[in-house]
Short mmCIF file of C-alpha atoms in Angstrom, two decimals:
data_model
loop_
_atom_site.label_atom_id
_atom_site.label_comp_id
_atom_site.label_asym_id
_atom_site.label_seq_id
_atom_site.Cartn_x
_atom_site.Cartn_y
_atom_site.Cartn_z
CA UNK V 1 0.00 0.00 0.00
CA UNK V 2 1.12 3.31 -1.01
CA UNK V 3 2.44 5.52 2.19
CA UNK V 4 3.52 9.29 2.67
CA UNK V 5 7.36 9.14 4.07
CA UNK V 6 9.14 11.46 6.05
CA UNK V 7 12.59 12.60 6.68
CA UNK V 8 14.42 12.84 9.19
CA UNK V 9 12.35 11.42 11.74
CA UNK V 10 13.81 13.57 14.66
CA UNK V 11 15.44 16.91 14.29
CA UNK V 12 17.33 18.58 16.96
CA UNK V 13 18.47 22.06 16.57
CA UNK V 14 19.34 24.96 17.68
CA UNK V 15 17.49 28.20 17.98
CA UNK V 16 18.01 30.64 15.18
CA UNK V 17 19.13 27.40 13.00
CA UNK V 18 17.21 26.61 9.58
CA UNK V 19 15.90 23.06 9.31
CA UNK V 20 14.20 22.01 6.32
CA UNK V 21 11.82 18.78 6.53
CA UNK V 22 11.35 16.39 3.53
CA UNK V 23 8.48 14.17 2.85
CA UNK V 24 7.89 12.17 -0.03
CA UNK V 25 3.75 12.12 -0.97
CA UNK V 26 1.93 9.01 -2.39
CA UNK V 27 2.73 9.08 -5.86
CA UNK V 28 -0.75 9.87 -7.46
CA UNK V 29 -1.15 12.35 -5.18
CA UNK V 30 -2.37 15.93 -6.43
CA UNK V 31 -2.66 18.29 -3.53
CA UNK V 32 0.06 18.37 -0.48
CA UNK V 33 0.09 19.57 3.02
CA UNK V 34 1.96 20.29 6.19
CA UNK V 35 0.38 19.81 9.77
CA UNK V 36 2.06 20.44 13.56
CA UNK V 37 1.23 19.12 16.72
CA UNK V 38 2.88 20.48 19.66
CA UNK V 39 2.68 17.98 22.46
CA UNK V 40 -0.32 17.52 24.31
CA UNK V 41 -2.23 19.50 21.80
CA UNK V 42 -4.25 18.87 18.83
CA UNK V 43 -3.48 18.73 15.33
CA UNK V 44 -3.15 22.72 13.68
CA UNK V 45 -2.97 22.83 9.80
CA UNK V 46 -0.46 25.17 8.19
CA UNK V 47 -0.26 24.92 4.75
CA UNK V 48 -1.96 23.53 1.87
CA UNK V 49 0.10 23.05 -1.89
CA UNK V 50 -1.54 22.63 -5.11
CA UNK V 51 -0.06 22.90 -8.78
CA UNK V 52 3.41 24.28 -7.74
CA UNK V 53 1.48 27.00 -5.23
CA UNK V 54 0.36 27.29 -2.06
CA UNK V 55 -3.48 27.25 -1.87
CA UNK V 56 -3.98 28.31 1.60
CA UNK V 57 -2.07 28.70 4.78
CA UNK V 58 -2.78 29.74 8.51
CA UNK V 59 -1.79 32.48 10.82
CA UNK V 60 0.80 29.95 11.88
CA UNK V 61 2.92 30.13 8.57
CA UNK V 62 4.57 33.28 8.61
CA UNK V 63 7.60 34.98 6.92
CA UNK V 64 10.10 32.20 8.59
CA UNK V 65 8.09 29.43 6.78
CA UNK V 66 8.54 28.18 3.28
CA UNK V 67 7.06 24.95 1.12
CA UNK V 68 8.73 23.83 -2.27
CA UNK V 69 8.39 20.83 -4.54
CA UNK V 70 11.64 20.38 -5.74
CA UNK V 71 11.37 17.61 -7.72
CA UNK V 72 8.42 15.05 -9.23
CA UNK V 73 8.19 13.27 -5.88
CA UNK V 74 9.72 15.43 -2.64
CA UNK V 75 7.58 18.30 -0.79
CA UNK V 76 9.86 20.48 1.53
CA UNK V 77 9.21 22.33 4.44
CA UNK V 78 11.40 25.16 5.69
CA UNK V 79 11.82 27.08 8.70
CA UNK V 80 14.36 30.11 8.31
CA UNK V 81 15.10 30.85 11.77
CA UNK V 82 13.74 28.25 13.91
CA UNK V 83 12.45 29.31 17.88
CA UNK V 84 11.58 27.20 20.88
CA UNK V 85 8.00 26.96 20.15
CA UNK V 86 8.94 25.63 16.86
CA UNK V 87 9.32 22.51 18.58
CA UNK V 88 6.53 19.70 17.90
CA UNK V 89 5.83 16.85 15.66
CA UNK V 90 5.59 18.08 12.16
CA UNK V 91 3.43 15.60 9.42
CA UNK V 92 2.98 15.64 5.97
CA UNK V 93 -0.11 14.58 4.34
CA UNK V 94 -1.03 14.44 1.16
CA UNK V 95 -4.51 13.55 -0.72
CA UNK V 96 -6.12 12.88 -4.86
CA UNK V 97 -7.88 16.03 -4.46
CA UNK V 98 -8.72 19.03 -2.60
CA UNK V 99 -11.83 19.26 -0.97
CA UNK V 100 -13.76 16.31 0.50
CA UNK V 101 -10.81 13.44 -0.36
CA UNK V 102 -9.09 11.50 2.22
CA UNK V 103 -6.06 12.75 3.44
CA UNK V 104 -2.92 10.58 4.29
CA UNK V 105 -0.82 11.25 7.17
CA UNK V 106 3.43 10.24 7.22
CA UNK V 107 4.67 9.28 10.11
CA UNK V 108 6.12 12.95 11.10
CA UNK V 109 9.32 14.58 11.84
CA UNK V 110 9.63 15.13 15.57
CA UNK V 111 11.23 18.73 15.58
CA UNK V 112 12.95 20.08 18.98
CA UNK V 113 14.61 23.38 19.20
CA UNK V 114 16.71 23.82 22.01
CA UNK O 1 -17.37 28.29 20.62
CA UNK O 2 -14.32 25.60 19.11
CA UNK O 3 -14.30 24.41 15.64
CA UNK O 4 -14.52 21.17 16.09
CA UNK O 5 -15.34 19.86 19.81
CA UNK O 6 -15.33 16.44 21.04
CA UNK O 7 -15.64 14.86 24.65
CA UNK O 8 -12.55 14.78 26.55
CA UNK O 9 -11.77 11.43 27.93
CA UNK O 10 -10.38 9.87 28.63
CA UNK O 11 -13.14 6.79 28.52
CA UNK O 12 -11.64 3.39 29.81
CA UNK O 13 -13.49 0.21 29.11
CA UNK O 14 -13.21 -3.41 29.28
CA UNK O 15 -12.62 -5.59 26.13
CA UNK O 16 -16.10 -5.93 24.38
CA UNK O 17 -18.12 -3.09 25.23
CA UNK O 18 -19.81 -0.96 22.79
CA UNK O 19 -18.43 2.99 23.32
CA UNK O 20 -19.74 6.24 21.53
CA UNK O 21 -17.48 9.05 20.78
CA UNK O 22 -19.17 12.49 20.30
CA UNK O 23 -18.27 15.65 18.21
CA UNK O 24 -19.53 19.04 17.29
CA UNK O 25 -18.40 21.28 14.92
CA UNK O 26 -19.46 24.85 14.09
CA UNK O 27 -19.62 25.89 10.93
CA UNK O 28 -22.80 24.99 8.94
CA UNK O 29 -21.68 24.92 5.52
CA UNK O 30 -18.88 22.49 6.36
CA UNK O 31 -19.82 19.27 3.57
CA UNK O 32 -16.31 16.74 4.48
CA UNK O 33 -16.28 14.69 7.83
CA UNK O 34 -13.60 12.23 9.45
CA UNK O 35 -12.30 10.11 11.71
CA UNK O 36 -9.19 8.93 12.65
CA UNK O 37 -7.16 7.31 15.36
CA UNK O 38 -3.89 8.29 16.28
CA UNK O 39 -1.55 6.19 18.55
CA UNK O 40 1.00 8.31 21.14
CA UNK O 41 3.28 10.06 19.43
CA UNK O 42 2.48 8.77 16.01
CA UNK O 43 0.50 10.10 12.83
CA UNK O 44 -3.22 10.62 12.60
CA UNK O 45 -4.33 7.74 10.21
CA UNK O 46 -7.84 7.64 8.54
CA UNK O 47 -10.27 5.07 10.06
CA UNK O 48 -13.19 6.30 8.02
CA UNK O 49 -15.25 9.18 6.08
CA UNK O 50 -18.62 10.58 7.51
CA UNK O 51 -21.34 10.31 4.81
CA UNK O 52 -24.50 11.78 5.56
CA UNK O 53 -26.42 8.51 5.34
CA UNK O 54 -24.19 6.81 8.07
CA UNK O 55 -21.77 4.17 7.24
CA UNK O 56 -20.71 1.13 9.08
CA UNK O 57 -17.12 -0.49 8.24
CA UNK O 58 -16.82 -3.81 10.13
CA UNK O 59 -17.07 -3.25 14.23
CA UNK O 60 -17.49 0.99 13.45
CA UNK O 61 -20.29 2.99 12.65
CA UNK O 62 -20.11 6.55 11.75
CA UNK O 63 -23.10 9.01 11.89
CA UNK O 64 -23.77 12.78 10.80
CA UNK O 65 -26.81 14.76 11.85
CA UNK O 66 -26.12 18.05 9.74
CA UNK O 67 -29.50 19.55 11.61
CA UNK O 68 -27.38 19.14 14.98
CA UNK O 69 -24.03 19.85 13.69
CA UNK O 70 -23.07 16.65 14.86
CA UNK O 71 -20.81 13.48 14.26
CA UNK O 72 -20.55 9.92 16.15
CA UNK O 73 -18.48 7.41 15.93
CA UNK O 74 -19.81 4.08 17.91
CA UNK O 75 -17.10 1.23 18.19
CA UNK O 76 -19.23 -2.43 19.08
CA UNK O 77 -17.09 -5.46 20.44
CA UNK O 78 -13.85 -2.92 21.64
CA UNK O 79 -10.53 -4.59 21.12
CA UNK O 80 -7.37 -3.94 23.46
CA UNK O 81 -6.09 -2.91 19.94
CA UNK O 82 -8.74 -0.12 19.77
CA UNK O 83 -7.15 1.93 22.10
CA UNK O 84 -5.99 5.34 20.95
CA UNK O 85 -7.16 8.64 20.82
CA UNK O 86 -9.63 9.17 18.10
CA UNK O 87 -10.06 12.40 16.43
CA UNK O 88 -13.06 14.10 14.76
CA UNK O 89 -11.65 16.17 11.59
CA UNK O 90 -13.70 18.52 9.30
CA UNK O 91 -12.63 19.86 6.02
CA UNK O 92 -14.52 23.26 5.68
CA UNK O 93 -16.91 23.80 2.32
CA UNK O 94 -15.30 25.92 -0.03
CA UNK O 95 -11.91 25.32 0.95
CA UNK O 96 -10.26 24.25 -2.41
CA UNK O 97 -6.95 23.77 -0.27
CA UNK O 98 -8.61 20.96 1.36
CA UNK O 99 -7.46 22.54 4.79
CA UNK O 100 -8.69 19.43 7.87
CA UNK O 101 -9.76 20.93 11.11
CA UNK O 102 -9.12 18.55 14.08
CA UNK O 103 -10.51 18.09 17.52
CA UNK O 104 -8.68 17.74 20.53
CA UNK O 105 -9.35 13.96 20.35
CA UNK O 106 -10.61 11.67 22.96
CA UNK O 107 -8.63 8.79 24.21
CA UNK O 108 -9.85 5.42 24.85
CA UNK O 109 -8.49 2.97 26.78
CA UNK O 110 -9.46 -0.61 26.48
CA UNK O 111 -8.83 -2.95 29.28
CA UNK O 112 -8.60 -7.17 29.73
#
């Protein structure tokens, strides 16, 4: 069965530091996104990724956030300067279509900034 | 009042009982309904879509009542592997990104 992959799978860095968090959607895959979950809390989206260009994003994804596709098959995310409360479990999901399809969740990159 | 709200939890039950799970959300127009289970520390993954005529998928039934705003999840025959914290998710009409909304989740426990 087809999965969403993520890389690294824990991230330790320093405050400041860039980090830049890879996944690799299911292949057939049209629309992308990125999710965080600090611990303890619940799931927040941040950003949403459609034909080369974001389609929406939340108050969360600021200036220090970026998304690229890079290639046919990787989806980045990037954090310029990364701060303490950066740190929580960051998952990539991707799904067919936009509205109304299934998402599919990767198995995160745990992210701590020290 | 939150986006999506759920009962808080934790519930604890012995292997074989039926449990409910319970979940509000606010806005009216939303037309896309979830759940899924997530294990500690791990990713949210899809147990099953929300149709408005109910579904059922083995031991889990699902139920929307758009009137009430409301979704349900009812798990018959619980398994110790049932326990997790299930999440109610809602992708908002209108949304072309496809943006999910979660709930806080509610944890079950399922004892011998």
């Amino acid at each position: 069965e087809p999965e969403v992959t993520q890389t690294p799978s824990h991230q330790v860095t320093q405050m400041g530091q860039e980090v830049i968090l890879r996944c690799v959607p299911i292949s057939n895959h049209l629309y992308f996104y990125w999710y965080r979950q600090i611990l303890g809390q619940k799931v927040e989206f941040l950003v949403s990724f459609y034909n080369n260009e974001i389609s929406e994003k939340s108050e969360i994804f600021d200036d220090q956030f970026s998304v690229e596709r890079p290639d046919g098959s990787n989806f980045t995310l990037k954090i310029r300067s990364t701060k303490l409360e950066d740190s929580a479990m960051y998952f990539c999901a991707s799904s067919v279509s936009g509205l109304g399809y299934e998402q599919y969740f990767g198995p995160g990159t745990r992210l701590t900034v020290t | 009042r939150k986006e999506v709200e759920q009962d808080p939890g934790p519930f604890n039950v012995p292997e074989g009982a039926t449990v409910a799970f319970n979940c509000t959300y606010s806005n009216s127009a939303s037309q896309s309904f979830f759940w899924y289970r997530q294990d500690c520390r791990k990713e949210p993954k899809l147990l099953m879509s929300v149709y408005s005529s109910g579904n059922e998928d083995g031991r889990f039934t699902a139920q929307l009542n758009r009137a009430s705003q409301y979704i349900s999840l009812l798990i018959r025959d619980s398994k110790l592997s049932d326990s997790a914290t299930y999440l109610c998710v809602v992708n908002p009409l209108g949304n072309q990104g496809g943006k999910l909304i979660f709930g806080q989740g509610t944890e079950l426990s399922v004892k011998p």
